[in-house]
Amino acid sequence: MSAEAIHAVPAAIRPLPVSAARFGTVRHDWTVEEVRALFTLPFLDLLLQAQQVHRLHFAPNQVQVSTLLSIKTGACPEDCSYCPQSIRYETGLAREELMQVEDVKRRAAAARDAGATRFCMGAAWRSPKAKDLRIVVEMVKGVKELGLETCATLGMLTPAQAAELKAAGLDYYNHNIDTSPEFYGEVITTRTFEDRLNTLSAVRDAGINVCCGGILGMGEKEGDRAAMLHVLATLPQHPESVPINQLVQVAGTPLHGEAALDPFDFVRALAVARITMPKSHVRLSAGREAMSDELQALCFMAGANSIFYGEKLLTTGNPDTARDQALFARLGLEPEPA
Ligand code: SAM
Ligand code: DTB
Ligand code: SF4
């Protein structure tokens, strides 16, 4: 960071044990106390710090735009208690087979024409079977040929599977840690936190960009949110993309009826993600449909610079494209070029 940039940070907004020389730099030695301390800052101090860190590394008014498609919906054997796709919960979701490659390509072309630069394919699997992965490989190749960045989220991967996806041209793999190591067992029992970290290492080692974040509003405490971000910010390499989801409550899932998160706490978490992982794209992910434009503007101010774009996430709603285009216009935001 330039000396000029350091001086741009007034002492009043540096109440942390972080020296000015390290402000906004990429660090992997965050202590959990430092991350917790960020959460306790006055809201406006936190937001201003986050915005200043953001401006050191990113064009301030650009937002990366991804579109999601569920390529295989429902009947998932896992027990993630937030998820409408688990076979264990009665959520009224029809079970679907893996989509055809041509249909996926058509949907990707439509997403590109609507303005997305990245196309993320999600499957409700614990992990992909060999015969299914061969089909996903064809999807990745097809989507890439359309000029889009590719992303997939297919559950746990072995190093060999990650290498296969890399060879197909996969740019990003999404696999979330979801919450803190301590709270994790309250949410999911069929795979461990360690399993998640192993998949993340396999993806990283294969040379695929990592997309990894979590969900807020599941009944976790502020300390859990700090612990989750601490895990991400102390990985050997920060995830290139950090999706922060607000729980979308779906009737029939165990987390339906959970007390809603204070929206300012959601914004705080985005700001802490921005400060602790200064060069990562922080994605304002699930939950936007229920947010006002004003709340989303605060999220961007906190350093969020990526969204899911298009009417649907995987199985639940997302703002329609007209609303997002109007929001971008109102705020003077523009899509980030791929
Ligand atoms: N089945 C794969 C897996 O879990 O690894 C990939 C798809 S899964 C739906 C991807 C992520 O979506 C989850 O890890 C979780 O973070 C997020 N997610 C799922 N249901 C959600 C909900 N109701 N609200 C917010 N985020 C959710
Ligand atoms: C992520 O972190 N959020 C996306 C994506 N990665 C795969 C999924 C959100 C799912 C929300 C619930 C649904 O639509 O089924
Ligand atoms: Fe299955 Fe993924 Fe949903 Fe968990 S989050 S139930 S693994 S689809």
Short mmCIF file of C-alpha atoms and ligand atoms in Angstrom, two decimals:
data_model
loop_
_atom_site.label_atom_id
_atom_site.label_comp_id
_atom_site.label_asym_id
_atom_site.label_seq_id
_atom_site.Cartn_x
_atom_site.Cartn_y
_atom_site.Cartn_z
CA MET A 1 0.00 0.00 0.00
CA SER A 2 1.26 3.48 -0.79
CA ALA A 3 2.17 5.93 1.97
CA GLU A 4 -0.49 8.21 0.55
CA ALA A 5 -3.13 5.56 1.09
CA ILE A 6 -2.02 5.02 4.70
CA HIS A 7 -2.37 8.71 5.41
CA ALA A 8 -5.86 8.55 3.95
CA VAL A 9 -6.85 6.51 7.00
CA PRO A 10 -7.41 8.84 9.93
CA ALA A 11 -6.31 7.61 13.35
CA ALA A 12 -9.87 7.88 14.56
CA ILE A 13 -10.89 4.93 12.43
CA ARG A 14 -7.90 2.82 13.41
CA PRO A 15 -8.84 1.80 16.91
CA LEU A 16 -7.47 -1.69 16.24
CA PRO A 17 -4.15 -3.22 17.20
CA VAL A 18 -3.42 -3.26 13.46
CA SER A 19 -0.59 -0.98 12.43
CA ALA A 20 -1.24 1.55 9.69
CA ALA A 21 1.35 -0.22 7.55
CA ARG A 22 -0.78 -3.35 7.53
CA PHE A 23 -4.10 -1.63 6.93
CA GLY A 24 -5.75 -3.17 3.89
CA THR A 25 -2.93 -5.59 3.17
CA VAL A 26 -3.54 -9.30 2.59
CA ARG A 27 -2.80 -11.12 5.86
CA HIS A 28 -3.17 -14.72 6.90
CA ASP A 29 -2.26 -14.19 10.54
CA TRP A 30 -5.52 -12.70 11.78
CA THR A 31 -6.24 -13.67 15.35
CA VAL A 32 -9.79 -14.50 16.31
CA GLU A 33 -9.65 -11.62 18.82
CA GLU A 34 -8.85 -9.16 16.04
CA VAL A 35 -11.77 -10.43 13.98
CA ARG A 36 -14.09 -10.25 17.00
CA ALA A 37 -12.87 -6.70 17.68
CA LEU A 38 -13.88 -5.64 14.18
CA PHE A 39 -17.43 -6.79 14.92
CA THR A 40 -17.55 -4.59 18.02
CA LEU A 41 -16.58 -1.37 16.22
CA PRO A 42 -19.23 1.32 15.93
CA PHE A 43 -21.18 0.54 12.76
CA LEU A 44 -20.07 3.63 10.86
CA ASP A 45 -16.39 3.19 11.77
CA LEU A 46 -16.54 -0.40 10.55
CA LEU A 47 -18.27 0.58 7.33
CA LEU A 48 -15.81 3.35 6.57
CA GLN A 49 -12.81 1.08 7.17
CA ALA A 50 -14.33 -1.58 4.94
CA GLN A 51 -15.00 0.93 2.17
CA GLN A 52 -11.45 2.27 2.41
CA VAL A 53 -9.96 -1.21 2.23
CA HIS A 54 -12.26 -1.92 -0.69
CA ARG A 55 -10.99 1.09 -2.62
CA LEU A 56 -7.38 0.03 -2.22
CA HIS A 57 -7.97 -3.05 -4.34
CA PHE A 58 -11.13 -2.70 -6.43
CA ALA A 59 -12.85 -0.31 -8.78
CA PRO A 60 -15.33 1.07 -6.24
CA ASN A 61 -18.43 1.01 -8.42
CA GLN A 62 -18.04 -2.35 -10.13
CA VAL A 63 -19.93 -5.47 -9.10
CA GLN A 64 -19.18 -8.96 -10.37
CA VAL A 65 -22.29 -10.66 -11.75
CA SER A 66 -22.88 -14.43 -11.64
CA THR A 67 -25.93 -16.47 -12.58
CA LEU A 68 -26.83 -19.71 -10.83
CA LEU A 69 -28.49 -22.78 -12.27
CA SER A 70 -29.54 -25.89 -10.41
CA ILE A 71 -28.43 -28.66 -12.79
CA LYS A 72 -29.69 -31.38 -10.46
CA THR A 73 -32.40 -30.50 -7.98
CA GLY A 74 -33.62 -32.17 -4.81
CA ALA A 75 -33.40 -35.60 -3.15
CA CYS A 76 -30.01 -34.85 -1.61
CA PRO A 77 -28.96 -37.41 1.03
CA GLU A 78 -27.30 -34.79 3.29
CA ASP A 79 -28.98 -33.24 6.33
CA CYS A 80 -27.96 -29.54 6.06
CA SER A 81 -30.76 -28.09 8.17
CA TYR A 82 -31.09 -24.90 6.10
CA CYS A 83 -31.51 -26.65 2.78
CA PRO A 84 -34.77 -27.25 0.91
CA GLN A 85 -33.05 -29.91 -1.23
CA SER A 86 -32.39 -32.46 1.50
CA ILE A 87 -34.50 -35.59 1.05
CA ARG A 88 -35.04 -35.62 4.81
CA TYR A 89 -37.33 -32.61 4.85
CA GLU A 90 -40.78 -32.19 3.30
CA THR A 91 -40.35 -28.96 1.37
CA GLY A 92 -42.55 -29.77 -1.62
CA LEU A 93 -39.59 -29.76 -4.00
CA ALA A 94 -39.91 -32.13 -6.97
CA ARG A 95 -36.94 -34.44 -7.40
CA GLU A 96 -35.24 -33.89 -10.74
CA GLU A 97 -32.65 -35.77 -12.79
CA LEU A 98 -29.37 -34.23 -13.93
CA MET A 99 -30.13 -31.77 -16.74
CA GLN A 100 -29.13 -32.36 -20.36
CA VAL A 101 -25.94 -30.64 -21.51
CA GLU A 102 -27.72 -28.80 -24.34
CA ASP A 103 -30.34 -27.39 -21.95
CA VAL A 104 -27.62 -26.11 -19.62
CA LYS A 105 -25.86 -24.43 -22.55
CA ARG A 106 -29.12 -22.74 -23.57
CA ARG A 107 -29.60 -21.41 -20.03
CA ALA A 108 -25.98 -20.22 -19.91
CA ALA A 109 -26.34 -18.38 -23.23
CA ALA A 110 -29.47 -16.65 -21.89
CA ALA A 111 -27.60 -15.65 -18.71
CA ARG A 112 -24.73 -14.25 -20.79
CA ASP A 113 -27.15 -12.31 -22.99
CA ALA A 114 -28.79 -10.88 -19.86
CA GLY A 115 -25.40 -9.60 -18.66
CA ALA A 116 -23.85 -12.30 -16.46
CA THR A 117 -20.12 -13.00 -16.81
CA ARG A 118 -19.99 -16.16 -14.69
CA PHE A 119 -22.27 -19.18 -14.74
CA CYS A 120 -22.50 -21.37 -11.64
CA MET A 121 -23.89 -24.87 -11.84
CA GLY A 122 -25.17 -26.41 -8.62
CA ALA A 123 -26.07 -30.04 -7.92
CA ALA A 124 -27.81 -31.50 -4.87
CA TRP A 125 -25.23 -34.20 -4.30
CA ARG A 126 -23.13 -35.30 -1.35
CA SER A 127 -20.38 -35.75 -3.95
CA PRO A 128 -20.49 -36.44 -7.71
CA LYS A 129 -20.59 -40.01 -9.09
CA ALA A 130 -18.12 -40.75 -11.91
CA LYS A 131 -20.85 -41.05 -14.57
CA ASP A 132 -22.37 -37.72 -13.51
CA LEU A 133 -19.04 -35.94 -13.36
CA ARG A 134 -18.43 -36.93 -17.00
CA ILE A 135 -21.62 -35.07 -17.92
CA VAL A 136 -20.72 -32.03 -15.79
CA VAL A 137 -17.35 -31.94 -17.59
CA GLU A 138 -19.26 -31.57 -20.88
CA MET A 139 -21.37 -28.79 -19.34
CA VAL A 140 -18.26 -26.92 -18.18
CA LYS A 141 -16.69 -27.16 -21.63
CA GLY A 142 -19.92 -26.01 -23.29
CA VAL A 143 -20.44 -23.05 -20.97
CA LYS A 144 -16.84 -21.96 -21.35
CA GLU A 145 -17.19 -22.01 -25.14
CA LEU A 146 -19.95 -19.44 -24.76
CA GLY A 147 -17.37 -17.05 -23.33
CA LEU A 148 -18.52 -17.30 -19.73
CA GLU A 149 -16.48 -17.98 -16.63
CA THR A 150 -17.50 -21.32 -15.16
CA CYS A 151 -18.27 -22.27 -11.59
CA ALA A 152 -19.66 -25.47 -10.10
CA THR A 153 -20.86 -26.62 -6.69
CA LEU A 154 -21.31 -30.37 -6.60
CA GLY A 155 -20.53 -31.34 -3.01
CA MET A 156 -17.35 -33.01 -1.77
CA LEU A 157 -14.56 -33.63 -4.30
CA THR A 158 -11.51 -35.88 -4.30
CA PRO A 159 -8.24 -34.48 -5.68
CA ALA A 160 -8.75 -36.59 -8.84
CA GLN A 161 -12.24 -35.18 -9.40
CA ALA A 162 -10.96 -31.65 -8.89
CA ALA A 163 -8.22 -32.32 -11.46
CA GLU A 164 -10.82 -33.61 -13.93
CA LEU A 165 -12.87 -30.43 -13.55
CA LYS A 166 -9.76 -28.27 -13.91
CA ALA A 167 -8.88 -30.06 -17.15
CA ALA A 168 -12.40 -29.33 -18.43
CA GLY A 169 -11.74 -25.62 -17.88
CA LEU A 170 -13.57 -25.02 -14.60
CA ASP A 171 -12.64 -21.57 -13.28
CA TYR A 172 -14.26 -21.64 -9.79
CA TYR A 173 -15.53 -24.25 -7.37
CA ASN A 174 -17.99 -23.25 -4.66
CA HIS A 175 -17.91 -25.16 -1.41
CA ASN A 176 -18.96 -23.30 1.74
CA ILE A 177 -17.85 -23.88 5.30
CA ASP A 178 -21.30 -22.48 6.16
CA THR A 179 -20.59 -21.44 9.77
CA SER A 180 -18.07 -21.64 12.63
CA PRO A 181 -16.40 -24.96 13.47
CA GLU A 182 -18.16 -24.76 16.87
CA PHE A 183 -21.69 -24.20 15.53
CA TYR A 184 -21.30 -26.49 12.53
CA GLY A 185 -22.52 -29.64 14.30
CA GLU A 186 -25.81 -27.92 15.13
CA VAL A 187 -26.49 -27.45 11.43
CA ILE A 188 -25.09 -30.49 9.61
CA THR A 189 -24.23 -33.97 10.84
CA THR A 190 -23.65 -35.96 7.64
CA ARG A 191 -20.34 -34.33 6.74
CA THR A 192 -17.74 -32.73 8.97
CA PHE A 193 -16.06 -29.36 8.96
CA GLU A 194 -12.84 -31.26 8.23
CA ASP A 195 -14.46 -32.87 5.14
CA ARG A 196 -15.18 -29.37 3.88
CA LEU A 197 -11.60 -28.22 4.39
CA ASN A 198 -10.34 -31.31 2.56
CA THR A 199 -12.49 -30.51 -0.48
CA LEU A 200 -11.26 -26.92 -0.40
CA SER A 201 -7.63 -28.15 -0.41
CA ALA A 202 -8.36 -30.49 -3.31
CA VAL A 203 -9.85 -27.60 -5.29
CA ARG A 204 -6.97 -25.26 -4.43
CA ASP A 205 -4.33 -27.88 -5.26
CA ALA A 206 -5.98 -28.55 -8.63
CA GLY A 207 -5.48 -24.87 -9.50
CA ILE A 208 -9.18 -23.97 -9.49
CA ASN A 209 -10.25 -20.66 -7.92
CA VAL A 210 -11.96 -21.18 -4.58
CA CYS A 211 -15.40 -19.79 -3.78
CA CYS A 212 -16.13 -20.32 -0.11
CA GLY A 213 -18.31 -18.58 2.43
CA GLY A 214 -21.27 -19.30 4.63
CA ILE A 215 -24.76 -18.55 5.84
CA LEU A 216 -25.88 -16.03 8.45
CA GLY A 217 -29.14 -16.07 10.36
CA MET A 218 -29.12 -19.72 11.40
CA GLY A 219 -29.17 -18.93 15.13
CA GLU A 220 -25.40 -18.54 15.37
CA LYS A 221 -23.86 -15.96 17.69
CA GLU A 222 -21.68 -13.03 16.63
CA GLY A 223 -18.70 -15.05 17.86
CA ASP A 224 -19.60 -17.77 15.35
CA ARG A 225 -19.65 -15.27 12.53
CA ALA A 226 -16.24 -14.02 13.64
CA ALA A 227 -14.94 -17.59 13.91
CA MET A 228 -16.21 -18.47 10.45
CA LEU A 229 -14.55 -15.44 8.86
CA HIS A 230 -11.41 -16.16 10.87
CA VAL A 231 -11.21 -19.65 9.35
CA LEU A 232 -11.53 -18.20 5.84
CA ALA A 233 -9.09 -15.34 6.45
CA THR A 234 -6.42 -17.68 7.83
CA LEU A 235 -6.52 -20.21 4.99
CA PRO A 236 -3.12 -20.46 3.26
CA GLN A 237 -4.71 -18.52 0.38
CA HIS A 238 -7.92 -16.53 0.74
CA PRO A 239 -10.86 -17.76 -1.34
CA GLU A 240 -11.05 -15.65 -4.51
CA SER A 241 -14.78 -15.39 -3.87
CA VAL A 242 -16.53 -15.27 -0.50
CA PRO A 243 -20.30 -15.73 -0.69
CA ILE A 244 -22.13 -14.45 2.38
CA ASN A 245 -25.65 -15.85 2.33
CA GLN A 246 -28.53 -14.73 4.49
CA LEU A 247 -30.56 -17.81 5.35
CA VAL A 248 -33.52 -18.17 3.02
CA GLN A 249 -36.06 -19.80 5.30
CA VAL A 250 -37.96 -22.57 3.58
CA ALA A 251 -41.00 -24.23 5.19
CA GLY A 252 -40.25 -27.83 6.07
CA THR A 253 -36.56 -27.28 6.85
CA PRO A 254 -35.49 -27.41 10.51
CA LEU A 255 -34.30 -23.79 10.38
CA HIS A 256 -37.66 -22.47 9.22
CA GLY A 257 -38.94 -20.08 11.88
CA GLU A 258 -35.47 -19.16 13.17
CA ALA A 259 -35.34 -15.59 14.52
CA ALA A 260 -34.41 -13.17 11.74
CA LEU A 261 -30.96 -11.65 11.79
CA ASP A 262 -30.61 -7.91 12.46
CA PRO A 263 -29.85 -6.54 8.97
CA PHE A 264 -27.04 -4.41 10.42
CA ASP A 265 -25.36 -7.56 11.71
CA PHE A 266 -25.47 -8.94 8.20
CA VAL A 267 -23.83 -5.75 6.89
CA ARG A 268 -21.22 -5.96 9.67
CA ALA A 269 -20.24 -9.46 8.57
CA LEU A 270 -19.78 -8.29 4.97
CA ALA A 271 -17.57 -5.45 6.20
CA VAL A 272 -15.45 -7.80 8.31
CA ALA A 273 -15.10 -10.15 5.33
CA ARG A 274 -13.95 -7.19 3.21
CA ILE A 275 -11.40 -6.02 5.78
CA THR A 276 -9.98 -9.48 6.54
CA MET A 277 -9.89 -10.65 2.90
CA PRO A 278 -9.13 -7.39 1.11
CA LYS A 279 -8.53 -8.79 -2.38
CA SER A 280 -11.37 -11.32 -2.44
CA HIS A 281 -14.69 -10.71 -4.11
CA VAL A 282 -17.27 -10.67 -1.34
CA ARG A 283 -20.62 -11.85 -2.66
CA LEU A 284 -23.90 -10.56 -1.32
CA SER A 285 -25.50 -13.94 -2.01
CA ALA A 286 -28.78 -15.54 -0.95
CA GLY A 287 -31.33 -13.37 0.81
CA ARG A 288 -31.31 -10.36 -1.52
CA GLU A 289 -34.91 -10.86 -2.60
CA ALA A 290 -36.07 -9.97 0.90
CA MET A 291 -33.74 -6.95 1.18
CA SER A 292 -34.66 -3.37 0.39
CA ASP A 293 -32.58 -1.47 -2.15
CA GLU A 294 -31.33 0.69 0.73
CA LEU A 295 -30.05 -2.33 2.66
CA GLN A 296 -28.33 -3.64 -0.45
CA ALA A 297 -26.68 -0.24 -0.93
CA LEU A 298 -25.30 -0.54 2.61
CA CYS A 299 -24.00 -4.00 1.73
CA PHE A 300 -22.12 -2.56 -1.26
CA MET A 301 -20.81 0.25 0.96
CA ALA A 302 -19.51 -2.46 3.32
CA GLY A 303 -17.44 -3.87 0.46
CA ALA A 304 -19.69 -6.48 -1.14
CA ASN A 305 -18.83 -6.50 -4.84
CA SER A 306 -20.49 -9.53 -6.32
CA ILE A 307 -24.09 -10.77 -6.66
CA PHE A 308 -26.16 -13.59 -8.06
CA TYR A 309 -28.18 -12.22 -10.94
CA GLY A 310 -31.34 -13.80 -12.36
CA GLU A 311 -34.79 -14.69 -11.04
CA LYS A 312 -33.72 -17.81 -9.22
CA LEU A 313 -30.90 -18.93 -6.95
CA LEU A 314 -30.99 -22.75 -6.95
CA THR A 315 -34.54 -23.42 -5.83
CA THR A 316 -35.59 -20.14 -4.22
CA GLY A 317 -36.21 -16.65 -5.56
CA ASN A 318 -33.79 -13.84 -6.31
CA PRO A 319 -34.60 -10.28 -7.44
CA ASP A 320 -35.65 -10.19 -11.08
CA THR A 321 -33.18 -8.76 -13.58
CA ALA A 322 -35.20 -5.58 -14.12
CA ARG A 323 -35.04 -4.77 -10.40
CA ASP A 324 -31.27 -5.34 -10.34
CA GLN A 325 -30.71 -3.27 -13.46
CA ALA A 326 -32.70 -0.44 -11.89
CA LEU A 327 -30.71 -0.80 -8.66
CA PHE A 328 -27.40 -0.61 -10.54
CA ALA A 329 -28.62 2.46 -12.41
CA ARG A 330 -29.85 4.17 -9.23
CA LEU A 331 -26.52 3.56 -7.48
CA GLY A 332 -24.26 4.19 -10.47
CA LEU A 333 -22.91 0.64 -10.30
CA GLU A 334 -21.71 -1.26 -13.33
CA PRO A 335 -21.09 -4.96 -13.96
CA GLU A 336 -17.42 -5.90 -13.59
CA PRO A 337 -15.94 -7.11 -16.89
CA ALA A 338 -14.89 -10.80 -16.79
N1 SAM B 1 -24.85 -29.86 -2.59
C1 SAM B 1 -23.65 -29.12 -2.68
C2 SAM B 1 -23.06 -28.81 -1.34
O1 SAM B 1 -23.81 -28.54 -0.39
O2 SAM B 1 -21.85 -28.85 -1.22
C3 SAM B 1 -23.78 -27.84 -3.51
C4 SAM B 1 -25.05 -27.02 -3.45
S1 SAM B 1 -25.46 -26.28 -1.89
C5 SAM B 1 -27.14 -25.82 -2.14
C6 SAM B 1 -24.50 -24.79 -1.88
C7 SAM B 1 -24.63 -23.86 -0.72
O3 SAM B 1 -25.84 -23.14 -0.77
C8 SAM B 1 -24.63 -24.44 0.69
O4 SAM B 1 -23.38 -24.79 1.14
C9 SAM B 1 -25.21 -23.28 1.49
O5 SAM B 1 -24.17 -22.45 1.96
C10 SAM B 1 -26.08 -22.55 0.47
N2 SAM B 1 -27.50 -22.68 0.82
C11 SAM B 1 -28.27 -23.77 0.69
N3 SAM B 1 -29.53 -23.55 1.13
C12 SAM B 1 -29.57 -22.27 1.56
C13 SAM B 1 -30.57 -21.44 2.15
N4 SAM B 1 -31.79 -21.91 2.38
N5 SAM B 1 -30.25 -20.18 2.46
C14 SAM B 1 -29.02 -19.70 2.22
N6 SAM B 1 -28.02 -20.43 1.68
C15 SAM B 1 -28.28 -21.70 1.36
C1 DTB B 2 -23.76 -19.93 -2.28
O1 DTB B 2 -22.99 -19.60 -1.36
N1 DTB B 2 -25.03 -19.58 -2.38
C2 DTB B 2 -25.64 -20.17 -3.53
C3 DTB B 2 -24.45 -20.85 -4.22
N2 DTB B 2 -23.40 -20.69 -3.28
C4 DTB B 2 -24.56 -22.22 -4.73
C5 DTB B 2 -26.81 -21.03 -3.21
C6 DTB B 2 -27.89 -20.34 -2.42
C7 DTB B 2 -29.03 -21.29 -2.28
C8 DTB B 2 -30.22 -20.66 -1.65
C9 DTB B 2 -31.33 -21.64 -1.51
C10 DTB B 2 -31.87 -22.17 -2.79
O2 DTB B 2 -32.14 -21.40 -3.74
O3 DTB B 2 -32.09 -23.40 -2.89
FE1 SF4 B 3 -27.48 -31.38 -0.17
FE2 SF4 B 3 -25.95 -29.25 -0.64
FE3 SF4 B 3 -28.47 -28.97 0.28
FE4 SF4 B 3 -26.59 -29.95 1.89
S1 SF4 B 3 -26.63 -27.88 0.98
S2 SF4 B 3 -28.66 -30.78 1.60
S3 SF4 B 3 -25.35 -31.11 0.46
S4 SF4 B 3 -27.86 -29.79 -1.68
#
